[in-house]
PDB file of C-alpha atoms in Angstrom:
ATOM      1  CA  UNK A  28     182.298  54.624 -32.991  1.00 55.00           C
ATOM      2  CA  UNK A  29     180.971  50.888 -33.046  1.00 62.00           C
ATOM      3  CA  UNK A  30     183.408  48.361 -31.485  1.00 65.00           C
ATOM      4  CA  UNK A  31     181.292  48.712 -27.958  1.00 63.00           C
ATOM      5  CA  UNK A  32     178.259  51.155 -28.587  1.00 64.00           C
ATOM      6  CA  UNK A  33     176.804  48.985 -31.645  1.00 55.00           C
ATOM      7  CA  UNK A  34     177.791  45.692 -31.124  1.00 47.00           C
ATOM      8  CA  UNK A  35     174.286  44.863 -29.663  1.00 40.00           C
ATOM      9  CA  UNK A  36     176.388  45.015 -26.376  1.00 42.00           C
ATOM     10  CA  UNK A  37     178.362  42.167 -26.540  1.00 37.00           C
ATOM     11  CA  UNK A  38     179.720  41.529 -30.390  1.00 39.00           C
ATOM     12  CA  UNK A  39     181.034  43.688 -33.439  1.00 43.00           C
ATOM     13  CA  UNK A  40     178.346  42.865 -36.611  1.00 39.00           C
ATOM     14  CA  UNK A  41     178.979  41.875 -39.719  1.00 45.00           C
ATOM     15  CA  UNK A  42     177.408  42.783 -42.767  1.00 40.00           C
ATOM     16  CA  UNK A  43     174.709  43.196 -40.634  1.00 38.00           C
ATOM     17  CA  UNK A  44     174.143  39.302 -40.062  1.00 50.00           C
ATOM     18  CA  UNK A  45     173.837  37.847 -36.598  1.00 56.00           C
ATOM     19  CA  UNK A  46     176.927  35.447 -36.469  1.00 47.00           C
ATOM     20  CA  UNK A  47     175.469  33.798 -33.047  1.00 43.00           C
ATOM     21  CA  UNK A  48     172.324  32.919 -34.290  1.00 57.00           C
ATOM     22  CA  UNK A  49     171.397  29.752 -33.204  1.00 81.00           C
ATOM     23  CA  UNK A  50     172.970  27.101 -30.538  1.00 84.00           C
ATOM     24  CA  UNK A  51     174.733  25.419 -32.964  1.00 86.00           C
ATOM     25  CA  UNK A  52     176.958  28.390 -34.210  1.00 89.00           C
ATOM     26  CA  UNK A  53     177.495  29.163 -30.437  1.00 90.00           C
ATOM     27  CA  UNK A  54     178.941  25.799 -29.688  1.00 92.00           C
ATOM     28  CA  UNK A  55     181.154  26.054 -32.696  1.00 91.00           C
ATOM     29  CA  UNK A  56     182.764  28.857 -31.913  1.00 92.00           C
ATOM     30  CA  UNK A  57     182.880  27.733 -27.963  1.00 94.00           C
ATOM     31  CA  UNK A  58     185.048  24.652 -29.006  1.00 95.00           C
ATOM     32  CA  UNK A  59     186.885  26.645 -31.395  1.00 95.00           C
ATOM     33  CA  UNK A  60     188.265  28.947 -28.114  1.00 95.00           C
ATOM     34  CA  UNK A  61     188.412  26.507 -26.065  1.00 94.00           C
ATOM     35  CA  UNK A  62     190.772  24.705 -28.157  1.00 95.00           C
ATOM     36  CA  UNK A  63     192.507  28.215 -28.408  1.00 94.00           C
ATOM     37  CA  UNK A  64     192.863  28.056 -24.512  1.00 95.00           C
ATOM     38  CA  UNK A  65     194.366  24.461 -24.819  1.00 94.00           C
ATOM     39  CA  UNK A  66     196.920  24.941 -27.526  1.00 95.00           C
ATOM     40  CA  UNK A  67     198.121  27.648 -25.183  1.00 94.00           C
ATOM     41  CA  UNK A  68     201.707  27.788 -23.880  1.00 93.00           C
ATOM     42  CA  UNK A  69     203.784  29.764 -21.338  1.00 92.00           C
ATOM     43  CA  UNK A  70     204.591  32.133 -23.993  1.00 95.00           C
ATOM     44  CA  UNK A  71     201.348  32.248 -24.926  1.00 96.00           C
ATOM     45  CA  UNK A  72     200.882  36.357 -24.831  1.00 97.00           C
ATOM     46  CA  UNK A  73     198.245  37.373 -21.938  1.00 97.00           C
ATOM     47  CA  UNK A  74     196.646  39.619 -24.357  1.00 97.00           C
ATOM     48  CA  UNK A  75     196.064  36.549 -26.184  1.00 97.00           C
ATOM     49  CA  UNK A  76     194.999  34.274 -23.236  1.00 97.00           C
ATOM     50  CA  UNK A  77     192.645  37.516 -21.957  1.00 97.00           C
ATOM     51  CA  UNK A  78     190.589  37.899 -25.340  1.00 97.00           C
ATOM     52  CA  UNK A  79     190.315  33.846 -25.667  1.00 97.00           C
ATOM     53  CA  UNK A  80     188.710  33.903 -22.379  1.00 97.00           C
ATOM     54  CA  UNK A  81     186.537  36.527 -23.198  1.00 97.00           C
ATOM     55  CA  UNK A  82     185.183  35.461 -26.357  1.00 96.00           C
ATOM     56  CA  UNK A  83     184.411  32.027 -24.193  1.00 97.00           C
ATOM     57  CA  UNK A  84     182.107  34.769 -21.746  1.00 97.00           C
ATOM     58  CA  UNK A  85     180.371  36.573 -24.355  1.00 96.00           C
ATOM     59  CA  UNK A  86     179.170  33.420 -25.819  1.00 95.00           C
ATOM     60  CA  UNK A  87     178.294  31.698 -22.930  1.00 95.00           C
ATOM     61  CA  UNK A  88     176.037  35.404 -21.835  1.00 95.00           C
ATOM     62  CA  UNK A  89     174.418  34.221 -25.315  1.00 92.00           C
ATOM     63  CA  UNK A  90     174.334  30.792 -24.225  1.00 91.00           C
ATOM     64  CA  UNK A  91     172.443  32.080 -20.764  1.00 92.00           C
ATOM     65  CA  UNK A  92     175.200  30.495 -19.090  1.00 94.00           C
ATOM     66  CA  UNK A  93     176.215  33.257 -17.087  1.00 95.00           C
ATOM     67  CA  UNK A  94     178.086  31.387 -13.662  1.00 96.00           C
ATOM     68  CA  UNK A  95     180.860  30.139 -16.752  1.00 97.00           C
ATOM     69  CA  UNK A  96     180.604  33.588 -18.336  1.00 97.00           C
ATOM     70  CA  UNK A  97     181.665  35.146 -14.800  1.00 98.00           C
ATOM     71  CA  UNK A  98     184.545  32.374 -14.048  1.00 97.00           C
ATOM     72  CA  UNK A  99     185.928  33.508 -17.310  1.00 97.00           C
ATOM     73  CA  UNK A 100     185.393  36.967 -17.058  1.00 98.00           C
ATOM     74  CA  UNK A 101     187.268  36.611 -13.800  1.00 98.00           C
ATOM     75  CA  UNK A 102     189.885  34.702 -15.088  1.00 98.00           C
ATOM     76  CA  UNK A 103     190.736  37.019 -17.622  1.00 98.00           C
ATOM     77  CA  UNK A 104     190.421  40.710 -15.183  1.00 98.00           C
ATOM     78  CA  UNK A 105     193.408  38.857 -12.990  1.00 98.00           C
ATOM     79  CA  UNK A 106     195.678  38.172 -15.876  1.00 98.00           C
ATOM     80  CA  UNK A 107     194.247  41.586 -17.085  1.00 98.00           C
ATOM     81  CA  UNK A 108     195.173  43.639 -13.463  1.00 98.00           C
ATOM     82  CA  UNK A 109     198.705  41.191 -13.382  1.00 97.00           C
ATOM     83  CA  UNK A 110     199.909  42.887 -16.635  1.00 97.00           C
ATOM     84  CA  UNK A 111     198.414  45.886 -16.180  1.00 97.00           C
ATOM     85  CA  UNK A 112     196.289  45.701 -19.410  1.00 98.00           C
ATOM     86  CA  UNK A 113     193.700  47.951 -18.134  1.00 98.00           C
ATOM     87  CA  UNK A 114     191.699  48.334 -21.185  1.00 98.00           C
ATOM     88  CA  UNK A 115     191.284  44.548 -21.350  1.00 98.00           C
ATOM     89  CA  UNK A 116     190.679  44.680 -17.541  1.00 98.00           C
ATOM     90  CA  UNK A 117     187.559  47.248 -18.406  1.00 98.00           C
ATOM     91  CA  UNK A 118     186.394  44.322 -21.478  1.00 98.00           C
ATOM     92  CA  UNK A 119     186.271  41.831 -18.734  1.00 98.00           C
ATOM     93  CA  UNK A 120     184.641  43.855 -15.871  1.00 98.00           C
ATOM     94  CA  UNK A 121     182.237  44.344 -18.619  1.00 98.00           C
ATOM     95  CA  UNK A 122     181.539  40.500 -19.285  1.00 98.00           C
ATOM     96  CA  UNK A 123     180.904  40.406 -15.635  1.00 98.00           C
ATOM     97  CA  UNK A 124     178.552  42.678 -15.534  1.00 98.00           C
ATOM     98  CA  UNK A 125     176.691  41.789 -18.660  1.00 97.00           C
ATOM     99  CA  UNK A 126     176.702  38.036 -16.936  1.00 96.00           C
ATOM    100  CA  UNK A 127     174.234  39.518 -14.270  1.00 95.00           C
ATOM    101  CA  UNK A 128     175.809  37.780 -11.645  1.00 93.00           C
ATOM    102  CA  UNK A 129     175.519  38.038  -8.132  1.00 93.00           C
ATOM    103  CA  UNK A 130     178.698  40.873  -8.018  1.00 97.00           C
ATOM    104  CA  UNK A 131     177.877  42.278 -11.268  1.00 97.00           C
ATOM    105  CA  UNK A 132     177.360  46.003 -10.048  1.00 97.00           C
ATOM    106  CA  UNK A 133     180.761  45.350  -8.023  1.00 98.00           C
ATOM    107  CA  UNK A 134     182.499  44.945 -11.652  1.00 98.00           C
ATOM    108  CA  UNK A 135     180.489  47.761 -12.554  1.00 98.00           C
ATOM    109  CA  UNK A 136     182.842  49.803 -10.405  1.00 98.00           C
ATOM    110  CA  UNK A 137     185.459  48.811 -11.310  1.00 98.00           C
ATOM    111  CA  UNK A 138     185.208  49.137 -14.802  1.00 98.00           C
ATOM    112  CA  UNK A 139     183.997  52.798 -14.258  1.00 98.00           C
ATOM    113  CA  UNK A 140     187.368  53.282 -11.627  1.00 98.00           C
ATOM    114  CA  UNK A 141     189.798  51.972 -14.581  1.00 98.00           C
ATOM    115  CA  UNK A 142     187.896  53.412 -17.411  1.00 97.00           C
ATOM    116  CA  UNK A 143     188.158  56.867 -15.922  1.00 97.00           C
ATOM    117  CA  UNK A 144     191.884  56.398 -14.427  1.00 96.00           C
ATOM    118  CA  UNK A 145     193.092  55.007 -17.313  1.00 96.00           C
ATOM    119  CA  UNK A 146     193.021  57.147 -20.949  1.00 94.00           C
ATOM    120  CA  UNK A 147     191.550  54.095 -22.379  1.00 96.00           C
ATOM    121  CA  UNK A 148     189.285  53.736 -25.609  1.00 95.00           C
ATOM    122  CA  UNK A 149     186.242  56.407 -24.486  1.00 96.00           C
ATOM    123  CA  UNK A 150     183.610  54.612 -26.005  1.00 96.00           C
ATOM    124  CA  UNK A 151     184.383  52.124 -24.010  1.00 97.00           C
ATOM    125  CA  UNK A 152     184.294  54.188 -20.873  1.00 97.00           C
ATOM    126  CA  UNK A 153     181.251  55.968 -22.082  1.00 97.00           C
ATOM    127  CA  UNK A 154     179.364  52.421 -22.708  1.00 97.00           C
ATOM    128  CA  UNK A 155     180.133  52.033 -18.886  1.00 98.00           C
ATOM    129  CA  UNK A 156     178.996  55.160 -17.747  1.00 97.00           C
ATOM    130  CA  UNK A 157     175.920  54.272 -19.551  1.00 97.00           C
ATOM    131  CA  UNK A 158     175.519  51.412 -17.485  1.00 97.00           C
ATOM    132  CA  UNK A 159     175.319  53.472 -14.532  1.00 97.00           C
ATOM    133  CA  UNK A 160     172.757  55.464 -16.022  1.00 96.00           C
ATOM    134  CA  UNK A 161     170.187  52.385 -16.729  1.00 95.00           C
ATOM    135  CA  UNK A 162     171.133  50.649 -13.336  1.00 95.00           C
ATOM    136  CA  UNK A 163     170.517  54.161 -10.959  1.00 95.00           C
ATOM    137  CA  UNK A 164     166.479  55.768 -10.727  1.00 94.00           C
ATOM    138  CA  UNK A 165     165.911  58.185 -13.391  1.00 91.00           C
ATOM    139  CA  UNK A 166     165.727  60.706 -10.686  1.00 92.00           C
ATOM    140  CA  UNK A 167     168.923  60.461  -8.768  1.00 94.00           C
ATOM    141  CA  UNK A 168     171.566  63.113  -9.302  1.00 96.00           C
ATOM    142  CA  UNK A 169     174.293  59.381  -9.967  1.00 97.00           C
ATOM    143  CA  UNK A 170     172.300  59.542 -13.519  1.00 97.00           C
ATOM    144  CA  UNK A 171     172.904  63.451 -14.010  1.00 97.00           C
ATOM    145  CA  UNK A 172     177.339  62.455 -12.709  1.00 98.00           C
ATOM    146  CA  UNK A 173     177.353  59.777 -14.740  1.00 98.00           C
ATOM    147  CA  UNK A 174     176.394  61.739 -18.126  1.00 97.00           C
ATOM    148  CA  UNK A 175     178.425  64.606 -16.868  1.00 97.00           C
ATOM    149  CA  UNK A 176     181.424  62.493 -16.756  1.00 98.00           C
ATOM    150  CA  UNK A 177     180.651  60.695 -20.399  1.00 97.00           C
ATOM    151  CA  UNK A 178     180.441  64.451 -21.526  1.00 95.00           C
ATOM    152  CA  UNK A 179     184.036  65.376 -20.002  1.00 95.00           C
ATOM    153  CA  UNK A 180     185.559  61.967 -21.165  1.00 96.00           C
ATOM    154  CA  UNK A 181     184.666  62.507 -24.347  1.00 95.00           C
ATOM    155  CA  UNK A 182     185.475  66.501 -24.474  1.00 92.00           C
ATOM    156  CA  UNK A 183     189.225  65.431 -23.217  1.00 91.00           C
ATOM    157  CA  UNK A 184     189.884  62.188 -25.847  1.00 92.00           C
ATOM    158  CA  UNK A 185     187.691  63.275 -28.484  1.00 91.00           C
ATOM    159  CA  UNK A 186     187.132  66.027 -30.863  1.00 78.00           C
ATOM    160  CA  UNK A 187     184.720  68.336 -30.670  1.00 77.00           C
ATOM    161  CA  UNK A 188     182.758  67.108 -33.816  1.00 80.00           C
ATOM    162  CA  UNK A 189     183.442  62.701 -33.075  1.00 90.00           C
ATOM    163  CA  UNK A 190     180.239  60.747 -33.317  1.00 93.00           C
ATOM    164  CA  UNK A 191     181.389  59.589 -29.327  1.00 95.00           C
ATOM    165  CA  UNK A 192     181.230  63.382 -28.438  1.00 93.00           C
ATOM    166  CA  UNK A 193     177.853  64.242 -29.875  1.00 94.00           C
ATOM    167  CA  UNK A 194     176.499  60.904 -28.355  1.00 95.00           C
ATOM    168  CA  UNK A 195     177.697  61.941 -24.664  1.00 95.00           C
ATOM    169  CA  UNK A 196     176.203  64.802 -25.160  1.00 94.00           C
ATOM    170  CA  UNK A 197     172.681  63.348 -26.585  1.00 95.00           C
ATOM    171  CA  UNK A 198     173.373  61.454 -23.215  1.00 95.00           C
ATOM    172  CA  UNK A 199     173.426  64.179 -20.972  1.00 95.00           C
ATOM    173  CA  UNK A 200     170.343  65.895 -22.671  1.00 95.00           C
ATOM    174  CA  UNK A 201     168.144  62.845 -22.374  1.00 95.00           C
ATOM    175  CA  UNK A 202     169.230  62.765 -18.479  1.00 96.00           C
ATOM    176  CA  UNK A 203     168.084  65.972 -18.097  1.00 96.00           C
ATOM    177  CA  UNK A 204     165.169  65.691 -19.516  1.00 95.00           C
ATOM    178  CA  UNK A 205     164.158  62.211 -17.342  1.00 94.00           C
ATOM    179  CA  UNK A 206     165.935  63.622 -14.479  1.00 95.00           C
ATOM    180  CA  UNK A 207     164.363  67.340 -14.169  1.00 94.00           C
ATOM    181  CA  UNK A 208     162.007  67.357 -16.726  1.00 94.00           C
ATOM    182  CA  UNK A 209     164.096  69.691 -18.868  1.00 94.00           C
ATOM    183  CA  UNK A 210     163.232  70.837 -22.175  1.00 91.00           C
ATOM    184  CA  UNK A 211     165.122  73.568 -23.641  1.00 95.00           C
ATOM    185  CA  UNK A 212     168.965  75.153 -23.200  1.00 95.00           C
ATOM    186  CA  UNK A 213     168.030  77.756 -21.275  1.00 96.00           C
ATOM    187  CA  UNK A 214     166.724  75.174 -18.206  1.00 96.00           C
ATOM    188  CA  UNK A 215     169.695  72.791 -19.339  1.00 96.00           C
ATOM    189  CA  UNK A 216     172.024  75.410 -18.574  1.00 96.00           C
ATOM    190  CA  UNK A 217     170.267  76.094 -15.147  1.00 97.00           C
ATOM    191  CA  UNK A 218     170.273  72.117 -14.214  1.00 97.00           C
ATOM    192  CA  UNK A 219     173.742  71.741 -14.953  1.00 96.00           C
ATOM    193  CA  UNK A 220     174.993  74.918 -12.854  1.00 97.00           C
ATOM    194  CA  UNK A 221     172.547  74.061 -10.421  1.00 96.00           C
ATOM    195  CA  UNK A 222     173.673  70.160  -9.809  1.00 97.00           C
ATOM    196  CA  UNK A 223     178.090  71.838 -10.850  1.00 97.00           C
ATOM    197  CA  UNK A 224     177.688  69.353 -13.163  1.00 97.00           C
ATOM    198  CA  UNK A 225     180.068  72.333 -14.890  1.00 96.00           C
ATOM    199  CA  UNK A 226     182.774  71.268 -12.149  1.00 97.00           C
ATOM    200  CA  UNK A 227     184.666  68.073 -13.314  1.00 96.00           C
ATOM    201  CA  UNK A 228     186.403  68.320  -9.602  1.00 96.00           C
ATOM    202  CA  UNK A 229     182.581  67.996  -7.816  1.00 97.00           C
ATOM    203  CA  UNK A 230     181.235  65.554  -9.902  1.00 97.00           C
ATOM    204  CA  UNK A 231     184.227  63.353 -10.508  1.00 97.00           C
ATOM    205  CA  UNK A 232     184.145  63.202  -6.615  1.00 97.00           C
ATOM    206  CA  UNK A 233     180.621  62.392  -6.380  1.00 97.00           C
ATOM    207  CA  UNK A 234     181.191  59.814  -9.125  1.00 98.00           C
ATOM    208  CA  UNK A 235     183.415  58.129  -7.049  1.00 97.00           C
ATOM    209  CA  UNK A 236     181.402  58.245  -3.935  1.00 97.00           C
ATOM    210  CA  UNK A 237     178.801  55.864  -6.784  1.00 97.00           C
ATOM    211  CA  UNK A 238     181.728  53.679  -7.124  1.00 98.00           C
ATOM    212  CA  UNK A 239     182.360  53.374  -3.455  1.00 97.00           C
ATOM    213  CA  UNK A 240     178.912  52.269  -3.093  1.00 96.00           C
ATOM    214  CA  UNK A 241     178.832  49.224  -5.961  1.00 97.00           C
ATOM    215  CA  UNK A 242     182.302  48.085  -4.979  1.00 97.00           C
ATOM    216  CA  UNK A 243     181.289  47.862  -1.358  1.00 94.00           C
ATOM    217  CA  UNK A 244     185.031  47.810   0.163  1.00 93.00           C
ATOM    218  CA  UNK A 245     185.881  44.972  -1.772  1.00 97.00           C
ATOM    219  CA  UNK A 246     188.471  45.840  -4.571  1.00 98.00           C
ATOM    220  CA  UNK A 247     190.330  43.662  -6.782  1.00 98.00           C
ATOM    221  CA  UNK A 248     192.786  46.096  -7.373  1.00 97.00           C
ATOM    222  CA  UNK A 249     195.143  47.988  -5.540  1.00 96.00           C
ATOM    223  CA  UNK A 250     194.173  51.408  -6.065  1.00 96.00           C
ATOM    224  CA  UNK A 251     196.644  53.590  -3.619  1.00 95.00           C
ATOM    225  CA  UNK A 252     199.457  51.711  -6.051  1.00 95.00           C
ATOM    226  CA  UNK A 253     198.407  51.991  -9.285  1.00 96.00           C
ATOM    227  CA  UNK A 254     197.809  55.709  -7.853  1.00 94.00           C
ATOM    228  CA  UNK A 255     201.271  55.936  -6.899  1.00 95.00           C
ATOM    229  CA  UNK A 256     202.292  54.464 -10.386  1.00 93.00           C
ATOM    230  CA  UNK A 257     200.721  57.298 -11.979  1.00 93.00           C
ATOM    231  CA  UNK A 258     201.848  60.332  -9.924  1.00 91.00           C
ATOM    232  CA  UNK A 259     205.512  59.313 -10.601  1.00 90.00           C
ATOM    233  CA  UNK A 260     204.693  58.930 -14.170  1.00 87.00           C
ATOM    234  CA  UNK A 261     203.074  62.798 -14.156  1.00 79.00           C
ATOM    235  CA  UNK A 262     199.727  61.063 -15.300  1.00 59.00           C
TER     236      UNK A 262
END
């Protein structure tokens, strides 16, 4: 655990410095992408092209330049959804949303949608999920779905004893506790029977139902084909 969950949200540490201190690093490493982006060709890989434009985002988020963080962000989720690189897709909804632009929760959804279609790196799923915890009231049962799903994401790509696994599960504890006031197992257990968050088939329904709501009708993505894709692959 640590490419998403303790990067300070946006970037990996190192050696525990801050490597975008100050403005002058940032513009440094903004014309060093930038030129990455201009020495690109048609072969260019889009994995390549994706993770140039993102860098450019996360800097400019530092920068407090979100509008160019967005445009890039943007860029990169339609190269992303075009080649089907739905883990990079996720990365970019999450520059989006970290932009705090005007369709931020909108990307919010989607990353959840992809990040729970798609078996793609948990944490990074779980660091969306997360999202949806801070963004609902500490009282609505989309808090209490939201750590329930973290919980079963982690359960079904993790092991039992990963550092991912016992944070989901911290997760769901502290959601209890803000949601129903509950303090020890035995109430725990009655919250989560209570609310079937014990029922991945309720609350991954209700989960999307959330995701209905921030996407608002308005996908990027065409969801009945990339559902199709996967039933013929037996995913």
């Amino acid at each position: 655990m640590g490419k998403y969950l303790n990067k300070g949200q946006i970037f990996d540490a190192e050696s525990g410095e801050d490597l975008y201190a100050n403005e002058e690093q940032l513009q440094s490493r903004l014309d060093f992408f930038e030129k990455q982006i201009q020495a690109q060709t048609a072969d260019t890989p889009a994995e390549k092209k994706i993770k140039n434009l993102l860098e450019i985002g996360r800097i400019q988020i530092e920068r407090y330049k979100g509008s160019d963080a967005w445009k890039k962000a943007f860029s990169a989720f339609d190269i992303a959804r075009d080649n089907e690189l739905w883990e990079l897709a996720v990365e970019a909804c999450d520059v989006m949303f970290l932009s705090e632009g005007p369709d931020a929760l909108k990307a919010l959804g989607h990353a959840l949608w992809l990040g729970v279609t798609f078996p793609i790196n948990p944490e990074l799923t779980v660091v969306m999920l997360q999202y949806l915890v801070e963004e609902s009231p500490k009282e609505a049962d989309t808090c209490a779905i939201a750590a329930a799903t973290a919980n079963y994401i982690t359960s079904m790509r993790c092991g039992a004893d990963d550092d991912l696994t016992f944070f989901a599960s911290q997760m769901m504890a502290s959601v209890a506790g803000e949601h129903s006031h509950v303090t020890n197992q035995s109430a725990f257990d009655l919250w989560r029977k209570t609310l079937q968050l014990d029922k991945p088939k309720v609350f991954l329904k209700k989960l999307s139902g959330a995701i209905d709501q921030l996407v608002a009708d308005d996908w990027w993505v065409d969801r009945d084909k990339i559902k199709a894709k996967l039933d013929a692959e037996g995913k």
